[in-house]
Short mmCIF file of C-alpha atoms and ligand atoms in Angstrom, two decimals:
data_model
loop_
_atom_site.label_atom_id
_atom_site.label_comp_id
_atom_site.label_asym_id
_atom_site.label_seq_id
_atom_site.Cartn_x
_atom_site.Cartn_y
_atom_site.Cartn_z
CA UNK A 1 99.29 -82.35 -114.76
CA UNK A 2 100.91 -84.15 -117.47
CA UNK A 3 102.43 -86.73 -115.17
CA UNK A 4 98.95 -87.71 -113.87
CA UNK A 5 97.62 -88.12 -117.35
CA UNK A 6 100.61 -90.34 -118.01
CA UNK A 7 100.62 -92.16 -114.80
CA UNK A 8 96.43 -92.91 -115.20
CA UNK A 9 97.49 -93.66 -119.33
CA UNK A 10 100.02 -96.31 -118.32
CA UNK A 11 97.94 -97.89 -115.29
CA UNK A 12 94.86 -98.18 -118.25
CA UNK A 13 97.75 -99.58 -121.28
CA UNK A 14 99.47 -102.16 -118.29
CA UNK A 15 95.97 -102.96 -117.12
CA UNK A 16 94.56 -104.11 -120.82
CA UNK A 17 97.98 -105.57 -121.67
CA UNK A 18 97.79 -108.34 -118.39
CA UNK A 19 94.33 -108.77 -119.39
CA UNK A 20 95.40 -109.68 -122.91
CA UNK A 21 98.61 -111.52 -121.92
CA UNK A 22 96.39 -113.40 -119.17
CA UNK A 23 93.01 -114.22 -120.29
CA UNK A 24 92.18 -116.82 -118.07
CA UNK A 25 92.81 -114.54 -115.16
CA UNK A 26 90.75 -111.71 -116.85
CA UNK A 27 87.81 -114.89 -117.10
CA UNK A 28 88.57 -115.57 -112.85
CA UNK A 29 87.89 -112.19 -112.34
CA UNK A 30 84.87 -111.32 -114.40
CA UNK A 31 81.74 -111.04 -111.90
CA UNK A 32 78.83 -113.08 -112.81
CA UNK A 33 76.36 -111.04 -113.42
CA UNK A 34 73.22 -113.27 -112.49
CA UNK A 35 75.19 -114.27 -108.89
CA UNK A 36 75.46 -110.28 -108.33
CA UNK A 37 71.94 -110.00 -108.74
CA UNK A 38 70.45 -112.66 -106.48
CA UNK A 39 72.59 -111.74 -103.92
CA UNK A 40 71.62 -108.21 -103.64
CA UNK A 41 68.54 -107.14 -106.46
CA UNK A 42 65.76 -110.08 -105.90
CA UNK A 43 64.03 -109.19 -102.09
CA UNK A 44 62.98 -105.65 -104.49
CA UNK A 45 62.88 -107.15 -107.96
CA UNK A 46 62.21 -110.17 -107.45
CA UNK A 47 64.58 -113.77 -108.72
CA UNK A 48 62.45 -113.54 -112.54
CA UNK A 49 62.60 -109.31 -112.35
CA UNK A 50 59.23 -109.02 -112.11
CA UNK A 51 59.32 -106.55 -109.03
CA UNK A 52 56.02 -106.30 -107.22
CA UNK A 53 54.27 -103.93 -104.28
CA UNK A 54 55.99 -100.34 -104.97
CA UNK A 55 59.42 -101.90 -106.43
CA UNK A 56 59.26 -101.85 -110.19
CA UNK A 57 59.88 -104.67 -112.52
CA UNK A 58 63.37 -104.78 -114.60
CA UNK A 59 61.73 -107.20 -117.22
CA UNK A 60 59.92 -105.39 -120.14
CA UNK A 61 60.73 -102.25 -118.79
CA UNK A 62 61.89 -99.79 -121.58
CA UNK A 63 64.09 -97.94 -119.02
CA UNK A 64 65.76 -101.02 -118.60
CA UNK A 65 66.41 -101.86 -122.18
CA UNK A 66 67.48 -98.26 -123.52
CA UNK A 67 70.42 -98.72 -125.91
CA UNK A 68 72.04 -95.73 -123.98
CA UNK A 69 73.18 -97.07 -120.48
CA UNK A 70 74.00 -93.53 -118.77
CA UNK A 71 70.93 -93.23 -116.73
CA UNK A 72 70.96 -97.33 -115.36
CA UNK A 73 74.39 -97.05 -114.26
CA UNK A 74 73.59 -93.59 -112.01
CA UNK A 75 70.26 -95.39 -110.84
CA UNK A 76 72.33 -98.17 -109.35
CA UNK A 77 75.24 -96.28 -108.11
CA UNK A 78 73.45 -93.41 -106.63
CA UNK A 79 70.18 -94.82 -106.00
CA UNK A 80 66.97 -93.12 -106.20
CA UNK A 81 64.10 -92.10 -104.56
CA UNK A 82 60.50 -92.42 -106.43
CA UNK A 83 58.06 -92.65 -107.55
CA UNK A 84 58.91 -94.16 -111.49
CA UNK A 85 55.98 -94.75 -113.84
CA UNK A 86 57.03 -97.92 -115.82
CA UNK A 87 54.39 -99.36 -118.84
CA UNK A 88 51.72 -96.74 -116.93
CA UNK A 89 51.99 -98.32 -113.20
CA UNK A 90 53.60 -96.08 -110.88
CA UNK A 91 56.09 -97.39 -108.04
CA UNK A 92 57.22 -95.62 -105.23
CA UNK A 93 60.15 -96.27 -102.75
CA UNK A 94 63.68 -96.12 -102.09
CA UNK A 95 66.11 -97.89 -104.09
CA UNK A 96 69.68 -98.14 -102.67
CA UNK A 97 72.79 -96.91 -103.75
CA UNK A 98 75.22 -99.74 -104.37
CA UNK A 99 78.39 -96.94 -104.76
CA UNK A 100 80.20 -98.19 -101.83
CA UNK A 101 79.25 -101.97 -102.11
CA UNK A 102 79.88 -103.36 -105.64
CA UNK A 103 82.75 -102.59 -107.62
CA UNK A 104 82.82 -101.14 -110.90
CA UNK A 105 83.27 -104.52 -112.70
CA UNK A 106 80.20 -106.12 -110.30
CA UNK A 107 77.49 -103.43 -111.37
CA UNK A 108 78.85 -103.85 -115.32
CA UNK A 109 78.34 -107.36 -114.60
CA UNK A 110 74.60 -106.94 -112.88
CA UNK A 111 73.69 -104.14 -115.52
CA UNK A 112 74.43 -106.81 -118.66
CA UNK A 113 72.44 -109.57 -116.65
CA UNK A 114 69.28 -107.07 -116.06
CA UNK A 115 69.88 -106.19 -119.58
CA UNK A 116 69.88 -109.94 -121.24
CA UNK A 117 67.77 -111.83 -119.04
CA UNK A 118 63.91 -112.51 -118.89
CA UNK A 119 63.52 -110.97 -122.65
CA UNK A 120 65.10 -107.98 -122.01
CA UNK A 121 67.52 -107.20 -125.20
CA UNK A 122 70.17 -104.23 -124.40
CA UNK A 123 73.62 -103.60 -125.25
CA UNK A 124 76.28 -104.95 -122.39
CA UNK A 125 77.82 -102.80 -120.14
CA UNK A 126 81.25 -102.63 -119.80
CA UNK A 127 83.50 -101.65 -115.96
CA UNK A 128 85.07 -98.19 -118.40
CA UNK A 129 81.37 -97.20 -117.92
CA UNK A 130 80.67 -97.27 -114.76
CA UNK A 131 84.51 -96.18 -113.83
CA UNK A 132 83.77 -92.93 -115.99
CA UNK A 133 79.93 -92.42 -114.24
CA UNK A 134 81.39 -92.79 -110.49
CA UNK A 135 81.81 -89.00 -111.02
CA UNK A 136 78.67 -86.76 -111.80
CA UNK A 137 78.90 -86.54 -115.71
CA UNK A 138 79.30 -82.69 -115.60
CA UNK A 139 82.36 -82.90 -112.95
CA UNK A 140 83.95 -85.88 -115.48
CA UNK A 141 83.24 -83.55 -118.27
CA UNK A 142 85.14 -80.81 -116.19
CA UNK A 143 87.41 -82.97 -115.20
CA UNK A 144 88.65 -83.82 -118.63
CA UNK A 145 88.47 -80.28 -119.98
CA UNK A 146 90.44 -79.12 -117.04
CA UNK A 147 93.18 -81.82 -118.03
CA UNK A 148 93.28 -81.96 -121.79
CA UNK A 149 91.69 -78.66 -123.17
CA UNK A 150 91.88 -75.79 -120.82
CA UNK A 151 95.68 -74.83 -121.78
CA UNK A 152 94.58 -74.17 -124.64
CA UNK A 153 90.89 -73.16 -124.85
CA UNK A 154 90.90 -71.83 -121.46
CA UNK A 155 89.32 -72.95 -118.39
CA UNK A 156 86.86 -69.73 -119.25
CA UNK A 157 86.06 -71.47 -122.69
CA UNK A 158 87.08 -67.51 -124.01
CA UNK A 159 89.84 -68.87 -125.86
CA UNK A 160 92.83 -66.80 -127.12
CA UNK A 161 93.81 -65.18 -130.24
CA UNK A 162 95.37 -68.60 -131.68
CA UNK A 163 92.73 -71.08 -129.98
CA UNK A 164 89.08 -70.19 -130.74
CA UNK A 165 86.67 -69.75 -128.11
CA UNK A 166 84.37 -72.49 -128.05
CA UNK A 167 81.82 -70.23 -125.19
CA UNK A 168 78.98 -69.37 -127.78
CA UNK A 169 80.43 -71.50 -130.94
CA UNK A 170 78.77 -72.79 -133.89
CA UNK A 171 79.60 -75.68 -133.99
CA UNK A 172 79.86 -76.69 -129.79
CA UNK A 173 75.97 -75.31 -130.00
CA UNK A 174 74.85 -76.72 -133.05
CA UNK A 175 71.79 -78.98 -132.71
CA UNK A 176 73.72 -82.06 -133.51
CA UNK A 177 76.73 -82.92 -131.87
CA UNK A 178 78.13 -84.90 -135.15
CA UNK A 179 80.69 -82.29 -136.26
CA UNK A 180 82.08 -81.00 -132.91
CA UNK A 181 82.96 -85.14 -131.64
CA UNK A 182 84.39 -85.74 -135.12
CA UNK A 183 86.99 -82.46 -134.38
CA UNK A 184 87.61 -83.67 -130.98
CA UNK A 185 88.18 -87.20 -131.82
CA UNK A 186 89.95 -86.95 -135.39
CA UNK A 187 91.87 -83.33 -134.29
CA UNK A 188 92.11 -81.18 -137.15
CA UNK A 189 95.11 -78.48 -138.41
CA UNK A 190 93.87 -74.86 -139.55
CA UNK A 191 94.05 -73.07 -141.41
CA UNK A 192 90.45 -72.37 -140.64
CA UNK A 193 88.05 -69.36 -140.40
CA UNK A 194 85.62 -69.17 -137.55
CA UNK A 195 83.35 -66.27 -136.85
CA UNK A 196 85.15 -64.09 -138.83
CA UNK A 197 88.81 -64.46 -137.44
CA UNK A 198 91.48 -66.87 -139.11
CA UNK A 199 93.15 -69.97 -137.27
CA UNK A 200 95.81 -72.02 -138.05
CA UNK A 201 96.99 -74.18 -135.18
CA UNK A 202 96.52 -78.01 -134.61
CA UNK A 203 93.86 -79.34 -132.54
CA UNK A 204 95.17 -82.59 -131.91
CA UNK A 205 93.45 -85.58 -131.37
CA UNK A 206 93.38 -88.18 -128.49
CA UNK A 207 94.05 -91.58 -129.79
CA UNK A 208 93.28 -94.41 -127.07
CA UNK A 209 92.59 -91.86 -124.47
CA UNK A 210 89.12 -91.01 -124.33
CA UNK A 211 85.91 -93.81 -123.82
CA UNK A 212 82.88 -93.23 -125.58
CA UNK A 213 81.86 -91.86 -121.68
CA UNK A 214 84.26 -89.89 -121.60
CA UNK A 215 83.33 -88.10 -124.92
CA UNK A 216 79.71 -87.99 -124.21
CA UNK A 217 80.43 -86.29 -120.86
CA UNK A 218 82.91 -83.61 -122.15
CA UNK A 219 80.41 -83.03 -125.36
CA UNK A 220 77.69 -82.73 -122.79
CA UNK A 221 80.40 -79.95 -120.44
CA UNK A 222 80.93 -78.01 -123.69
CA UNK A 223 77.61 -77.79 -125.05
CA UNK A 224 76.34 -76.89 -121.08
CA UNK A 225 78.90 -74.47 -119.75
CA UNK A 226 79.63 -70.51 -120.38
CA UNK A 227 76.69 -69.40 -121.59
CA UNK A 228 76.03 -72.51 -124.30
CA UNK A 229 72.71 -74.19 -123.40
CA UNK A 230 72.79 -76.92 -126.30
CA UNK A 231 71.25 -80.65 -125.48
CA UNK A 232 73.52 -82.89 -123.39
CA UNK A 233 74.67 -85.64 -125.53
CA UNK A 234 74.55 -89.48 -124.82
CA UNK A 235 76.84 -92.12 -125.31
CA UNK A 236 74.23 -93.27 -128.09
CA UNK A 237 75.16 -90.29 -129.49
CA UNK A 238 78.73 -91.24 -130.01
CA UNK A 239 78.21 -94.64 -130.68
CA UNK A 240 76.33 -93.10 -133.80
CA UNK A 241 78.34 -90.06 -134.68
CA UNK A 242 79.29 -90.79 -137.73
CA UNK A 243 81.78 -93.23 -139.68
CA UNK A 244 85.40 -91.70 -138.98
CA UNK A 245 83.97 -91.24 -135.37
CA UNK A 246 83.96 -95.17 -135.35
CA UNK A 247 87.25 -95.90 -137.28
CA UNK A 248 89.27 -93.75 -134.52
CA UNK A 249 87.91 -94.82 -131.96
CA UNK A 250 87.93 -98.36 -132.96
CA UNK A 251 91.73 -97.94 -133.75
CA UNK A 252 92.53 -97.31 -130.43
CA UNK A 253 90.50 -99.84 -128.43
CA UNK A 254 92.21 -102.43 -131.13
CA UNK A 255 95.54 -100.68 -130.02
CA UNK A 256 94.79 -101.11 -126.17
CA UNK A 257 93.20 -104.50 -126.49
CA UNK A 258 93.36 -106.50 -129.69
CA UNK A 259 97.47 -105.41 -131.29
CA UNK A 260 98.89 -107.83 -128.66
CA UNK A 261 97.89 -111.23 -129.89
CA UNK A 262 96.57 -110.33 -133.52
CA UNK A 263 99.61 -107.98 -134.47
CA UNK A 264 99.92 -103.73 -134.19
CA UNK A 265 99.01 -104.00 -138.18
CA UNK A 266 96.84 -107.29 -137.65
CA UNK A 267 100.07 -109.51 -138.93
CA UNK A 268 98.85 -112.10 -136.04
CA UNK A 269 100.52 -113.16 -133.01
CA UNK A 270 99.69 -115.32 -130.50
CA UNK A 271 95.94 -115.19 -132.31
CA UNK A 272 95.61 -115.36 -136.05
CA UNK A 273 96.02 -112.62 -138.71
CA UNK A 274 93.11 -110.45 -139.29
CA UNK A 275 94.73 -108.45 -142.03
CA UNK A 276 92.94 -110.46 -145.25
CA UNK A 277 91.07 -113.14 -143.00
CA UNK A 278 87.98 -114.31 -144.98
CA UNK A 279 86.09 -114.54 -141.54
CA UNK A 280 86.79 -110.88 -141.19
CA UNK A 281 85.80 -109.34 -144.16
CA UNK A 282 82.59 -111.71 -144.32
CA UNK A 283 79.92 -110.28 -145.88
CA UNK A 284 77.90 -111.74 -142.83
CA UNK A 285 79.56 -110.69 -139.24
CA UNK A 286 77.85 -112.70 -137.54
CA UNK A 287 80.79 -115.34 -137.19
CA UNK A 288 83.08 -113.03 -136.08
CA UNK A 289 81.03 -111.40 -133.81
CA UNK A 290 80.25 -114.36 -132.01
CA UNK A 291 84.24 -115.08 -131.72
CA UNK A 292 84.83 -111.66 -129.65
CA UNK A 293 81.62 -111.78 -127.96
CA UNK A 294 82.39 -115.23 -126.56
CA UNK A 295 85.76 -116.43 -126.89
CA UNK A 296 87.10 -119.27 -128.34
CA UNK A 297 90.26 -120.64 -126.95
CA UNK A 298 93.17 -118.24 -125.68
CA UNK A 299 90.58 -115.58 -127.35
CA UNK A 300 89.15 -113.91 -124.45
CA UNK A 301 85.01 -113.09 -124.05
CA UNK A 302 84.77 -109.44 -124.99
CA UNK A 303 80.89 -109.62 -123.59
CA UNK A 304 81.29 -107.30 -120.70
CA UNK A 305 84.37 -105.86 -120.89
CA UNK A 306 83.47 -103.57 -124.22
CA UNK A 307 80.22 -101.82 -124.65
CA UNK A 308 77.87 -103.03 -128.11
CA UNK A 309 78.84 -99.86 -129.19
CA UNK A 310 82.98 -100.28 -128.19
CA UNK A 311 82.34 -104.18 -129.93
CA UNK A 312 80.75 -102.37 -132.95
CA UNK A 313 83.89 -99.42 -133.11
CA UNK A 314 86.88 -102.39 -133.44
CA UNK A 315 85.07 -105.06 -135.61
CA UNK A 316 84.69 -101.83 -137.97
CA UNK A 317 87.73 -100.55 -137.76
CA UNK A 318 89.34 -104.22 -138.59
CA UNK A 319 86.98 -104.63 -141.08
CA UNK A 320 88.32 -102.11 -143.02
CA UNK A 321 92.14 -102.05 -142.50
CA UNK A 322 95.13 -103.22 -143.42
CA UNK A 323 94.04 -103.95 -146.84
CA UNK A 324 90.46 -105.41 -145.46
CA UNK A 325 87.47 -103.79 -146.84
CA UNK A 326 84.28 -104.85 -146.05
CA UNK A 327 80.99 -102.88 -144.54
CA UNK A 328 80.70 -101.64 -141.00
CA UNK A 329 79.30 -103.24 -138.18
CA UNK A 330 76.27 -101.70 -136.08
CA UNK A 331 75.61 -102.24 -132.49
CA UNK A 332 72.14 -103.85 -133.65
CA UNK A 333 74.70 -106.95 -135.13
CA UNK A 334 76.20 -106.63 -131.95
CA UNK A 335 73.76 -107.16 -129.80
CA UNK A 336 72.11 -110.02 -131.99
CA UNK A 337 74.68 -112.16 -130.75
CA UNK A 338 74.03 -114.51 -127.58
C1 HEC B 401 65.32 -102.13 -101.06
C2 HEC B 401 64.72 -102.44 -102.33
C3 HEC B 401 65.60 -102.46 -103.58
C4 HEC B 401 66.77 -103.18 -103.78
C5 HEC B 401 67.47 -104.12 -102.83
C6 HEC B 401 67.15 -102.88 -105.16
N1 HEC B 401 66.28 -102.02 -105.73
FE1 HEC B 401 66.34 -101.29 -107.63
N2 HEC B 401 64.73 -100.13 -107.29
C7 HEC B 401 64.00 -100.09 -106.10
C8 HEC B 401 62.97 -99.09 -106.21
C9 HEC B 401 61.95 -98.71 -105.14
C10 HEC B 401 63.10 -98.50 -107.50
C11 HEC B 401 62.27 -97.38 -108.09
C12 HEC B 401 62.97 -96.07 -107.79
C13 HEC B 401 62.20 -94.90 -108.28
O1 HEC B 401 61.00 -94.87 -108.08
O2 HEC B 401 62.82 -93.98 -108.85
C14 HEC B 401 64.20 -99.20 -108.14
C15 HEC B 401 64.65 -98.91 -109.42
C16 HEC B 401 65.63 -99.62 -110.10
C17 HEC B 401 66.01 -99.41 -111.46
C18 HEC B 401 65.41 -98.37 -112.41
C19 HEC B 401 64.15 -98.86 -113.01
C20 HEC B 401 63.50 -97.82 -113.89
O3 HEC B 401 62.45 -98.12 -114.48
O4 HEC B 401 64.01 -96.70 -114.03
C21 HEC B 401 67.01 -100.30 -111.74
C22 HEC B 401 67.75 -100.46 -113.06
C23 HEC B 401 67.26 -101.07 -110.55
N3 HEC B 401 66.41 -100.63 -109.56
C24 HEC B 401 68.22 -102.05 -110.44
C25 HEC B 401 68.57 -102.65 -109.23
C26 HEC B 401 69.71 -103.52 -109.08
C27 HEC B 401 70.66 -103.94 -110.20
C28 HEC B 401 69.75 -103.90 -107.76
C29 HEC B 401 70.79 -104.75 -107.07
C30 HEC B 401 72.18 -104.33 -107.21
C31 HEC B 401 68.62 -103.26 -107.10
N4 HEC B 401 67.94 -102.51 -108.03
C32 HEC B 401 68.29 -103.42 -105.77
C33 HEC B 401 64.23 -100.88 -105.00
C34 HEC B 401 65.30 -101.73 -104.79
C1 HEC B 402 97.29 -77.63 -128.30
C2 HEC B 402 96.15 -76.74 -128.27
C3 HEC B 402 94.75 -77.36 -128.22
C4 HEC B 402 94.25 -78.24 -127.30
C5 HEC B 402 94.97 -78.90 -126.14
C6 HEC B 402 92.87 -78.44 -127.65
N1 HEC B 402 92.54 -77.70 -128.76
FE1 HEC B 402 90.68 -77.54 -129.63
N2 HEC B 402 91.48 -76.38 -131.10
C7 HEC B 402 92.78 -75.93 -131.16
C8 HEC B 402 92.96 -75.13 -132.37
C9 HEC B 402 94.24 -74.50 -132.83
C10 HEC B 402 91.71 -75.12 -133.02
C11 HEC B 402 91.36 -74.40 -134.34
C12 HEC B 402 92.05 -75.04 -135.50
C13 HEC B 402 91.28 -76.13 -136.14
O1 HEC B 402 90.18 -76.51 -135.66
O2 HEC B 402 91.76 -76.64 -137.14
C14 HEC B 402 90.80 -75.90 -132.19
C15 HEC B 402 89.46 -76.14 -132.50
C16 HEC B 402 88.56 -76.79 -131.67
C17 HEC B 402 87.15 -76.96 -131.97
C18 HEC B 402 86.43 -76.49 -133.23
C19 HEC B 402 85.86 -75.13 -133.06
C20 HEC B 402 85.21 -74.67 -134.37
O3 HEC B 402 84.27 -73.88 -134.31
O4 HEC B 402 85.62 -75.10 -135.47
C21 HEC B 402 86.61 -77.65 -130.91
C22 HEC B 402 85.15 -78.09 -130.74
C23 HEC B 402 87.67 -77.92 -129.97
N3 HEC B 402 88.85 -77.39 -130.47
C24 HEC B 402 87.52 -78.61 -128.79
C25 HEC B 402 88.60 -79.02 -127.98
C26 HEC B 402 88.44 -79.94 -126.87
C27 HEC B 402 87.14 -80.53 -126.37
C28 HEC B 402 89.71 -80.16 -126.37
C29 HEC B 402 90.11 -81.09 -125.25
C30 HEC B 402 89.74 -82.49 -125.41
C31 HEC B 402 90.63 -79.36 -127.17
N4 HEC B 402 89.91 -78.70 -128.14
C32 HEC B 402 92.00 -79.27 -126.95
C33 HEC B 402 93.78 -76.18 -130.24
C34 HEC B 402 93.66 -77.04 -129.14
C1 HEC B 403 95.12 -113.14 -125.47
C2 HEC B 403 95.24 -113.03 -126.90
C3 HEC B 403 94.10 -112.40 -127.68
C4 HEC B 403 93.55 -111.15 -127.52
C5 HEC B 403 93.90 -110.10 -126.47
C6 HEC B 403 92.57 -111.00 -128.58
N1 HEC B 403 92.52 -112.13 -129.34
FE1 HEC B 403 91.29 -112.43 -130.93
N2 HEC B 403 91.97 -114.38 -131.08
C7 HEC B 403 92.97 -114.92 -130.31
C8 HEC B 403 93.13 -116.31 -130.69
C9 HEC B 403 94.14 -117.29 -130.08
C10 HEC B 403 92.19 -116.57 -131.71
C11 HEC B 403 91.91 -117.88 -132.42
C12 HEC B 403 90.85 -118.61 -131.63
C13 HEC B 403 90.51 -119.98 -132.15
O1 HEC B 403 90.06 -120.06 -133.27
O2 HEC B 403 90.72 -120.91 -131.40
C14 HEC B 403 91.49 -115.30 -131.93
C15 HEC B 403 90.49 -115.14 -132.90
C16 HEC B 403 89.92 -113.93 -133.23
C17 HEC B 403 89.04 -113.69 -134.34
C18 HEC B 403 88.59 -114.73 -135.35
C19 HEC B 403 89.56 -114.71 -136.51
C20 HEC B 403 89.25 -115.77 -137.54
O3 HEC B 403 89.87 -115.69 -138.62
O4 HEC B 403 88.43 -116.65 -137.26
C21 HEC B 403 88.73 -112.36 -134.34
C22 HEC B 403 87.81 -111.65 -135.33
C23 HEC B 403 89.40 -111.77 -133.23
N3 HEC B 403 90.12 -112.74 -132.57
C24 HEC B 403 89.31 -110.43 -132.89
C25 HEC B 403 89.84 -109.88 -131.72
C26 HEC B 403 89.56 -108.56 -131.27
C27 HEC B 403 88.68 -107.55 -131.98
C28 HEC B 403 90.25 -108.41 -130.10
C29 HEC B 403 90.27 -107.18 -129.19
C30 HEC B 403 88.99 -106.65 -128.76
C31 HEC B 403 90.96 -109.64 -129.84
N4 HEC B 403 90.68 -110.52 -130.84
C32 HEC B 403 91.81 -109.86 -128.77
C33 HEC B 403 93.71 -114.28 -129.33
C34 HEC B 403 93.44 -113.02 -128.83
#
């Protein structure tokens, strides 16, 4: 098992580091969104996504413009069959599954057109996403456990008498999710007490390895399986966690996809020092912001390759390193940018 996780680690590292080495070729490749769409979306939705007859509109639909993606990208994979009240019409019919059809990088693409176009004002969504929904969330959620936790929680979620049993925990259960994604994603080293017995092992963490998907998925597994019946959580959810939550996980997407060009410690590269860059540590993002969202020179477009919320995570987390120290970033100043 630990050869697969190393084999699908290294395919992910030597994927982001030709992307970052070759940004032009990352640009060739990059669907266009709007192109996706009219070839396949308009005889249903209409060219201005105003649907008509029983096919719903995409433009000023809430569904369309949640914040949380999850449910769009298993619409469009899997399809669906009716009827869907949207802004108190009901529509009725079949809508296709595009699974086999588009890649993972053509529905991102089509999702962040839907998303932007006619009004409609949504966070982008990025290929990770959709890669991560092609299995059912609860199987990806398995899937992970099985891989990363099981050996030592268990695949029975019992646990032993060094690993706590996370079937019927406190914290797993508790109403918000906050606490159990910042163990998960920052580890943590005993010695700790939990319902009554004493541990003192390391839970480690899982720098670079897990998406915001991926942690909204195994949340959702945990809080689901053995016995727990806790809310599923959302990769809104995440995206919001909490501070620390942010900071690790923006470390690692600047690890996988920023350290090349700007420098492991921000030092700068082939792109310019971020460590103590006034445009950085601007009181006012928005500059900034508009440099990852849409390039500028041999700085590639971020729009569509990281989620608002993954955008969000590593202008934080550079914010506030290496000596920088200014506020965080939300995915609200994210998504402000055109
Ligand atoms: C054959 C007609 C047809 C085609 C082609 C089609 N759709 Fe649909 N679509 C529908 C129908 C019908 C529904 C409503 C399904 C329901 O009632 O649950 C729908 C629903 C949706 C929804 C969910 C809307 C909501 O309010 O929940 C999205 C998003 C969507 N389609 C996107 C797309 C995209 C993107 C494409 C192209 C890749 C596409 N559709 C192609 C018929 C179609
Ligand atoms: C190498 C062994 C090991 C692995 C692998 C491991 N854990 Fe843990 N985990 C621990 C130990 C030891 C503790 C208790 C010590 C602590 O939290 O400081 C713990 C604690 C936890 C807690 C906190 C429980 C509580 O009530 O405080 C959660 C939640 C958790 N682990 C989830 C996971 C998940 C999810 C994974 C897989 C992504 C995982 N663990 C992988 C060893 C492990
Ligand atoms: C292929 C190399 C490359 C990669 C990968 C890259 N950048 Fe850049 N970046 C550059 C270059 C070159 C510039 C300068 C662009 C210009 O001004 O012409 C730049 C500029 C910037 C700036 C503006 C700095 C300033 O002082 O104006 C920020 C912020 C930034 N990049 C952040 C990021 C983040 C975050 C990532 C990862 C998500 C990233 N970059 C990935 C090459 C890269």
């Amino acid at each position: 098992m630990k050869s697969v996780i190393v084999v699908v680690l290294a395919s992910i590292v030597s994927a982001a580091v030709l992307a970052a080495l070759h940004p032009g070729a990352l640009g060739a490749q990059s669907p266009d969104g709007r192109a996706v769409f009219l070839a396949n979306c308009t005889t249903c939705h209409s060219p201005n996504g105003e649907g008509g007859g029983p096919y719903p509109p995409l433009a000023a639909n809430a569904d369309v413009n949640q914040i949380d993606s999850a449910n769009l990208i298993r619409v469009v994979l899997d399809g669906r069959t009716g009827p869907v009240t949207v802004d108190g019409t009901q529509y009725g019919g079949d809508m296709p599954a595009w699974r086999a059809q588009l890649s993972d990088a053509q529905i991102a693409a089509v999702l962040s057109y839907i998303r932007s176009a006619w009004g409609n004002d949504a966070p982008s969504v990025s290929p990770n996403q959709v890669a991560a929904a092609r299995e059912p969330e609860a199987l990806s959620g398995s899937a992970i456990f099985t891989l990363k936790c099981a050996a030592c929680h268990l695949a029975t979620g019992g646990g032993t008498v060094d690993f706590p049993a996370l079937a019927g925990d406190a914290i797993v259960t508790s109403a918000s999710p906050g606490s159990m994604l910042e163990i998960i994603v920052n580890g943590r080293t005993g010695p700790v007490m939990i319902d009554g017995k004493m541990y003192d092992g390391i839970m480690p963490a899982w720098p670079g390895q897990l998406t915001d998907a991926d942690l909204a998925a195994l949340a959702t597994y945990l809080r689901t399986n053995w016995g727990n019946r806790a809310a599923p959580v959302t990769e809104k959810d995440v995206v919001t966690a909490g501070a620390s939550i942010t900071l690790r996980i923006g470390e690692s997407l600047f690890a996988n996809n920023c350290a090349a060009c700007h420098g492991s410690a921000g030092q700068g590269g082939t792109g310019p020092a971020l460590a103590g860059s006034p445009r950085v540590t601007s009181d006012d993002p928005g500059t900034m912001l508009a440099t990852i969202m849409q390039g500028r020179g041999l700085m590639p477009s971020w729009r569509g390759q990281l989620s608002a919320g993954e955008v969000a995570a590593v202008a934080t987390f550079i914010r506030s390193s290496w000596g920088n120290n200014a506020g965080p970033v939300t995915v609200e100043d994210v998504t402000a940018i055109r």
